Amino acid sequence: AQRQIKILFLTANPLDTVWLRTGEEARAIDQALRQAEYRSFDIVIHQAVRINDLQELLLRHSPDIVHFSGHGSAANELILQDDKGNAVPVSGKALHALFTSLKDKIRCVVLNACYSEEQAKRLAEVIDCVVGINPDLTDEASIQFATAFYRALGYGRSVQEAFHLGQG
């Protein structure tokens, strides 16, 4: 039997940010993977991720792929949330340190958030494959990218091929 590839899908959509369709993105990815022919994927979804959750979720799930769907800032930070649902920025330095310590079997990180390109470059120092997003990607384009990316993986394509197909 083929080993399951575990995807840890994390979202944060703080109250004080523009609403994103992260649930729709998770549903679209799940559907694309279920319809795939060759691969066996297990997607675990955690919403409203707080900064304190990040370490625990990586330890608990030991994923192959980490997918973050949410917001980024012009200061190249990912935006998570606090206990009250407000935005909390996570610096590239903090994210890099976390993934350096907990990279275990993580083979790919997808940062589906605006302004995540610089974070992706930093994480690529410790993770084999990292995808970051340009600042001007719309919510709809973000969902389309993720769907095509995971559909391609599900049909046995390489991460690089999946990335190119995702770009459409």
PDB file of C-alpha atoms in Angstrom:
ATOM      1  CA  ALA A   1       0.000   0.000   0.000  1.00  0.00           C
ATOM      2  CA  GLN A   2       1.152   3.494  -0.807  1.00  0.00           C
ATOM      3  CA  ARG A   3       2.056   5.788   2.082  1.00  0.00           C
ATOM      4  CA  GLN A   4      -0.374   8.638   2.655  1.00  0.00           C
ATOM      5  CA  ILE A   5       0.975  12.113   2.006  1.00  0.00           C
ATOM      6  CA  LYS A   6      -0.213  14.363   4.821  1.00  0.00           C
ATOM      7  CA  ILE A   7      -1.158  17.972   4.086  1.00  0.00           C
ATOM      8  CA  LEU A   8      -1.546  20.329   7.019  1.00  0.00           C
ATOM      9  CA  PHE A   9      -3.872  23.088   5.782  1.00  0.00           C
ATOM     10  CA  LEU A  10      -3.743  26.123   8.068  1.00  0.00           C
ATOM     11  CA  THR A  11      -5.888  29.232   7.791  1.00  0.00           C
ATOM     12  CA  ALA A  12      -6.128  32.507   9.646  1.00  0.00           C
ATOM     13  CA  ASN A  13      -8.654  35.157   8.728  1.00  0.00           C
ATOM     14  CA  PRO A  14      -8.545  37.676  11.597  1.00  0.00           C
ATOM     15  CA  LEU A  15     -11.570  39.882  12.274  1.00  0.00           C
ATOM     16  CA  ASP A  16      -9.620  43.054  11.516  1.00  0.00           C
ATOM     17  CA  THR A  17      -8.561  41.916   8.014  1.00  0.00           C
ATOM     18  CA  VAL A  18     -10.315  41.605   4.648  1.00  0.00           C
ATOM     19  CA  TRP A  19     -12.435  38.448   4.553  1.00  0.00           C
ATOM     20  CA  LEU A  20     -10.916  35.639   2.457  1.00  0.00           C
ATOM     21  CA  ARG A  21     -12.616  32.494   1.164  1.00  0.00           C
ATOM     22  CA  THR A  22     -10.208  30.128   2.931  1.00  0.00           C
ATOM     23  CA  GLY A  23     -12.948  27.556   3.534  1.00  0.00           C
ATOM     24  CA  GLU A  24     -13.688  27.496  -0.178  1.00  0.00           C
ATOM     25  CA  GLU A  25      -9.984  26.956  -0.881  1.00  0.00           C
ATOM     26  CA  ALA A  26      -9.846  24.013   1.547  1.00  0.00           C
ATOM     27  CA  ARG A  27     -12.965  22.487  -0.012  1.00  0.00           C
ATOM     28  CA  ALA A  28     -11.580  22.908  -3.555  1.00  0.00           C
ATOM     29  CA  ILE A  29      -8.259  21.283  -2.622  1.00  0.00           C
ATOM     30  CA  ASP A  30      -9.985  18.398  -0.845  1.00  0.00           C
ATOM     31  CA  GLN A  31     -12.217  17.792  -3.872  1.00  0.00           C
ATOM     32  CA  ALA A  32      -9.275  17.921  -6.306  1.00  0.00           C
ATOM     33  CA  LEU A  33      -7.378  15.369  -4.201  1.00  0.00           C
ATOM     34  CA  ARG A  34     -10.385  13.055  -3.835  1.00  0.00           C
ATOM     35  CA  GLN A  35     -10.820  13.029  -7.609  1.00  0.00           C
ATOM     36  CA  ALA A  36      -7.124  12.338  -8.225  1.00  0.00           C
ATOM     37  CA  GLU A  37      -6.108   9.073  -9.794  1.00  0.00           C
ATOM     38  CA  TYR A  38      -2.751   8.022  -8.367  1.00  0.00           C
ATOM     39  CA  ARG A  39      -1.934   9.529  -5.009  1.00  0.00           C
ATOM     40  CA  SER A  40      -3.230   8.999  -1.546  1.00  0.00           C
ATOM     41  CA  PHE A  41      -3.484  12.249   0.393  1.00  0.00           C
ATOM     42  CA  ASP A  42      -4.693  12.998   3.881  1.00  0.00           C
ATOM     43  CA  ILE A  43      -5.636  16.647   4.375  1.00  0.00           C
ATOM     44  CA  VAL A  44      -5.941  17.962   7.921  1.00  0.00           C
ATOM     45  CA  ILE A  45      -7.556  21.400   8.197  1.00  0.00           C
ATOM     46  CA  HIS A  46      -7.078  23.838  11.081  1.00  0.00           C
ATOM     47  CA  GLN A  47      -8.781  27.227  10.955  1.00  0.00           C
ATOM     48  CA  ALA A  48      -8.332  30.407  12.982  1.00  0.00           C
ATOM     49  CA  VAL A  49      -4.702  29.468  13.648  1.00  0.00           C
ATOM     50  CA  ARG A  50      -3.066  31.398  16.463  1.00  0.00           C
ATOM     51  CA  ILE A  51       0.646  31.977  16.768  1.00  0.00           C
ATOM     52  CA  ASN A  52       0.804  29.579  19.731  1.00  0.00           C
ATOM     53  CA  ASP A  53      -0.902  26.831  17.669  1.00  0.00           C
ATOM     54  CA  LEU A  54       1.725  26.719  14.969  1.00  0.00           C
ATOM     55  CA  GLN A  55       4.411  24.763  16.813  1.00  0.00           C
ATOM     56  CA  GLU A  56       1.927  22.319  18.347  1.00  0.00           C
ATOM     57  CA  LEU A  57       0.224  21.591  15.006  1.00  0.00           C
ATOM     58  CA  LEU A  58       3.533  20.863  13.271  1.00  0.00           C
ATOM     59  CA  LEU A  59       4.563  18.549  16.119  1.00  0.00           C
ATOM     60  CA  ARG A  60       1.198  16.769  16.306  1.00  0.00           C
ATOM     61  CA  HIS A  61       0.647  16.161  12.598  1.00  0.00           C
ATOM     62  CA  SER A  62       4.215  15.767  11.259  1.00  0.00           C
ATOM     63  CA  PRO A  63       3.059  16.771   7.752  1.00  0.00           C
ATOM     64  CA  ASP A  64       4.689  16.254   4.360  1.00  0.00           C
ATOM     65  CA  ILE A  65       3.140  19.490   3.037  1.00  0.00           C
ATOM     66  CA  VAL A  66       2.227  22.608   5.015  1.00  0.00           C
ATOM     67  CA  HIS A  67      -0.266  24.904   3.283  1.00  0.00           C
ATOM     68  CA  PHE A  68      -1.060  28.308   4.771  1.00  0.00           C
ATOM     69  CA  SER A  69      -4.060  30.203   3.429  1.00  0.00           C
ATOM     70  CA  GLY A  70      -4.595  33.720   4.700  1.00  0.00           C
ATOM     71  CA  HIS A  71      -3.023  37.131   4.832  1.00  0.00           C
ATOM     72  CA  GLY A  72       0.478  38.475   4.598  1.00  0.00           C
ATOM     73  CA  SER A  73       1.719  41.996   5.239  1.00  0.00           C
ATOM     74  CA  ALA A  74       3.797  44.407   3.184  1.00  0.00           C
ATOM     75  CA  ALA A  75       6.477  43.914   5.871  1.00  0.00           C
ATOM     76  CA  ASN A  76       6.778  40.275   4.676  1.00  0.00           C
ATOM     77  CA  GLU A  77       5.008  38.778   7.682  1.00  0.00           C
ATOM     78  CA  LEU A  78       2.319  36.114   7.787  1.00  0.00           C
ATOM     79  CA  ILE A  79      -0.782  37.175   9.662  1.00  0.00           C
ATOM     80  CA  LEU A  80      -2.157  34.761  12.250  1.00  0.00           C
ATOM     81  CA  GLN A  81      -4.560  35.686  15.023  1.00  0.00           C
ATOM     82  CA  ASP A  82      -4.731  36.090  18.776  1.00  0.00           C
ATOM     83  CA  ASP A  83      -7.273  34.637  21.218  1.00  0.00           C
ATOM     84  CA  LYS A  84      -9.722  37.438  20.421  1.00  0.00           C
ATOM     85  CA  GLY A  85      -9.462  36.934  16.646  1.00  0.00           C
ATOM     86  CA  ASN A  86      -7.287  39.979  15.944  1.00  0.00           C
ATOM     87  CA  ALA A  87      -4.346  39.977  13.544  1.00  0.00           C
ATOM     88  CA  VAL A  88      -0.907  39.030  14.848  1.00  0.00           C
ATOM     89  CA  PRO A  89       2.087  39.243  12.493  1.00  0.00           C
ATOM     90  CA  VAL A  90       4.669  36.454  12.346  1.00  0.00           C
ATOM     91  CA  SER A  91       8.092  37.548  11.143  1.00  0.00           C
ATOM     92  CA  GLY A  92      10.058  35.683   8.513  1.00  0.00           C
ATOM     93  CA  LYS A  93      12.794  35.180  11.110  1.00  0.00           C
ATOM     94  CA  ALA A  94      10.402  33.456  13.540  1.00  0.00           C
ATOM     95  CA  LEU A  95       8.905  31.270  10.804  1.00  0.00           C
ATOM     96  CA  HIS A  96      12.368  30.303   9.553  1.00  0.00           C
ATOM     97  CA  ALA A  97      13.463  29.339  13.086  1.00  0.00           C
ATOM     98  CA  LEU A  98      10.331  27.233  13.608  1.00  0.00           C
ATOM     99  CA  PHE A  99      10.691  25.335  10.342  1.00  0.00           C
ATOM    100  CA  THR A 100      14.424  24.862  10.890  1.00  0.00           C
ATOM    101  CA  SER A 101      13.627  23.076  14.159  1.00  0.00           C
ATOM    102  CA  LEU A 102      10.556  21.152  12.995  1.00  0.00           C
ATOM    103  CA  LYS A 103      11.215  20.408   9.340  1.00  0.00           C
ATOM    104  CA  ASP A 104      11.223  16.618  10.016  1.00  0.00           C
ATOM    105  CA  LYS A 105       9.555  15.231   6.909  1.00  0.00           C
ATOM    106  CA  ILE A 106       8.123  18.472   5.508  1.00  0.00           C
ATOM    107  CA  ARG A 107       8.886  18.414   1.807  1.00  0.00           C
ATOM    108  CA  CYS A 108       6.849  21.389   0.672  1.00  0.00           C
ATOM    109  CA  VAL A 109       5.431  24.614   2.142  1.00  0.00           C
ATOM    110  CA  VAL A 110       2.782  26.615   0.290  1.00  0.00           C
ATOM    111  CA  LEU A 111       2.251  30.165   1.569  1.00  0.00           C
ATOM    112  CA  ASN A 112      -0.968  31.174  -0.182  1.00  0.00           C
ATOM    113  CA  ALA A 113      -0.943  34.697   1.242  1.00  0.00           C
ATOM    114  CA  CYS A 114      -0.111  38.081  -0.239  1.00  0.00           C
ATOM    115  CA  TYR A 115       3.452  39.311   0.281  1.00  0.00           C
ATOM    116  CA  SER A 116       4.681  35.802   1.109  1.00  0.00           C
ATOM    117  CA  GLU A 117       7.377  35.648  -1.572  1.00  0.00           C
ATOM    118  CA  GLU A 118      10.174  36.858   0.747  1.00  0.00           C
ATOM    119  CA  GLN A 119       9.109  34.419   3.477  1.00  0.00           C
ATOM    120  CA  ALA A 120       9.167  31.638   0.886  1.00  0.00           C
ATOM    121  CA  LYS A 121      12.730  32.523  -0.112  1.00  0.00           C
ATOM    122  CA  ARG A 122      13.838  32.327   3.532  1.00  0.00           C
ATOM    123  CA  LEU A 123      12.080  29.004   4.131  1.00  0.00           C
ATOM    124  CA  ALA A 124      13.659  27.572   0.968  1.00  0.00           C
ATOM    125  CA  GLU A 125      16.952  27.608   2.895  1.00  0.00           C
ATOM    126  CA  VAL A 126      15.622  24.731   5.039  1.00  0.00           C
ATOM    127  CA  ILE A 127      12.684  23.222   3.085  1.00  0.00           C
ATOM    128  CA  ASP A 128      13.149  21.587  -0.334  1.00  0.00           C
ATOM    129  CA  CYS A 129      10.177  23.241  -2.012  1.00  0.00           C
ATOM    130  CA  VAL A 130       8.457  26.458  -0.988  1.00  0.00           C
ATOM    131  CA  VAL A 131       5.787  28.425  -2.850  1.00  0.00           C
ATOM    132  CA  GLY A 132       5.147  32.102  -2.091  1.00  0.00           C
ATOM    133  CA  ILE A 133       2.644  34.504  -3.620  1.00  0.00           C
ATOM    134  CA  ASN A 134       3.044  37.944  -5.189  1.00  0.00           C
ATOM    135  CA  PRO A 135       1.254  40.825  -3.455  1.00  0.00           C
ATOM    136  CA  ASP A 136      -1.479  41.302  -6.057  1.00  0.00           C
ATOM    137  CA  LEU A 137      -3.063  37.837  -6.273  1.00  0.00           C
ATOM    138  CA  THR A 138      -6.867  37.903  -5.952  1.00  0.00           C
ATOM    139  CA  ASP A 139      -8.774  35.522  -3.678  1.00  0.00           C
ATOM    140  CA  GLU A 140     -10.248  33.755  -6.721  1.00  0.00           C
ATOM    141  CA  ALA A 141      -6.836  33.365  -8.392  1.00  0.00           C
ATOM    142  CA  SER A 142      -5.446  32.042  -5.121  1.00  0.00           C
ATOM    143  CA  ILE A 143      -8.120  29.326  -4.974  1.00  0.00           C
ATOM    144  CA  GLN A 144      -7.588  28.463  -8.648  1.00  0.00           C
ATOM    145  CA  PHE A 145      -3.833  28.150  -8.101  1.00  0.00           C
ATOM    146  CA  ALA A 146      -4.244  25.864  -5.075  1.00  0.00           C
ATOM    147  CA  THR A 147      -6.815  23.660  -6.813  1.00  0.00           C
ATOM    148  CA  ALA A 148      -4.677  23.169  -9.939  1.00  0.00           C
ATOM    149  CA  PHE A 149      -1.521  22.667  -7.847  1.00  0.00           C
ATOM    150  CA  TYR A 150      -2.982  19.872  -5.720  1.00  0.00           C
ATOM    151  CA  ARG A 151      -4.863  18.295  -8.628  1.00  0.00           C
ATOM    152  CA  ALA A 152      -1.540  17.944 -10.456  1.00  0.00           C
ATOM    153  CA  LEU A 153       0.120  16.427  -7.369  1.00  0.00           C
ATOM    154  CA  GLY A 154      -2.808  14.042  -7.085  1.00  0.00           C
ATOM    155  CA  TYR A 155      -2.182  12.845 -10.616  1.00  0.00           C
ATOM    156  CA  GLY A 156       1.439  12.100  -9.822  1.00  0.00           C
ATOM    157  CA  ARG A 157       3.065  15.238 -11.207  1.00  0.00           C
ATOM    158  CA  SER A 158       6.162  16.757  -9.622  1.00  0.00           C
ATOM    159  CA  VAL A 159       5.892  19.818  -7.401  1.00  0.00           C
ATOM    160  CA  GLN A 160       7.510  21.919 -10.118  1.00  0.00           C
ATOM    161  CA  GLU A 161       5.008  20.716 -12.736  1.00  0.00           C
ATOM    162  CA  ALA A 162       2.166  21.284 -10.265  1.00  0.00           C
ATOM    163  CA  PHE A 163       3.427  24.817  -9.619  1.00  0.00           C
ATOM    164  CA  HIS A 164       3.489  25.630 -13.343  1.00  0.00           C
ATOM    165  CA  LEU A 165       0.000  24.180 -13.845  1.00  0.00           C
ATOM    166  CA  GLY A 166      -1.206  26.190 -10.857  1.00  0.00           C
ATOM    167  CA  GLN A 167       0.034  29.374 -12.469  1.00  0.00           C
ATOM    168  CA  GLY A 168      -2.347  28.595 -15.331  1.00  0.00           C
TER     169      GLY A 168
END
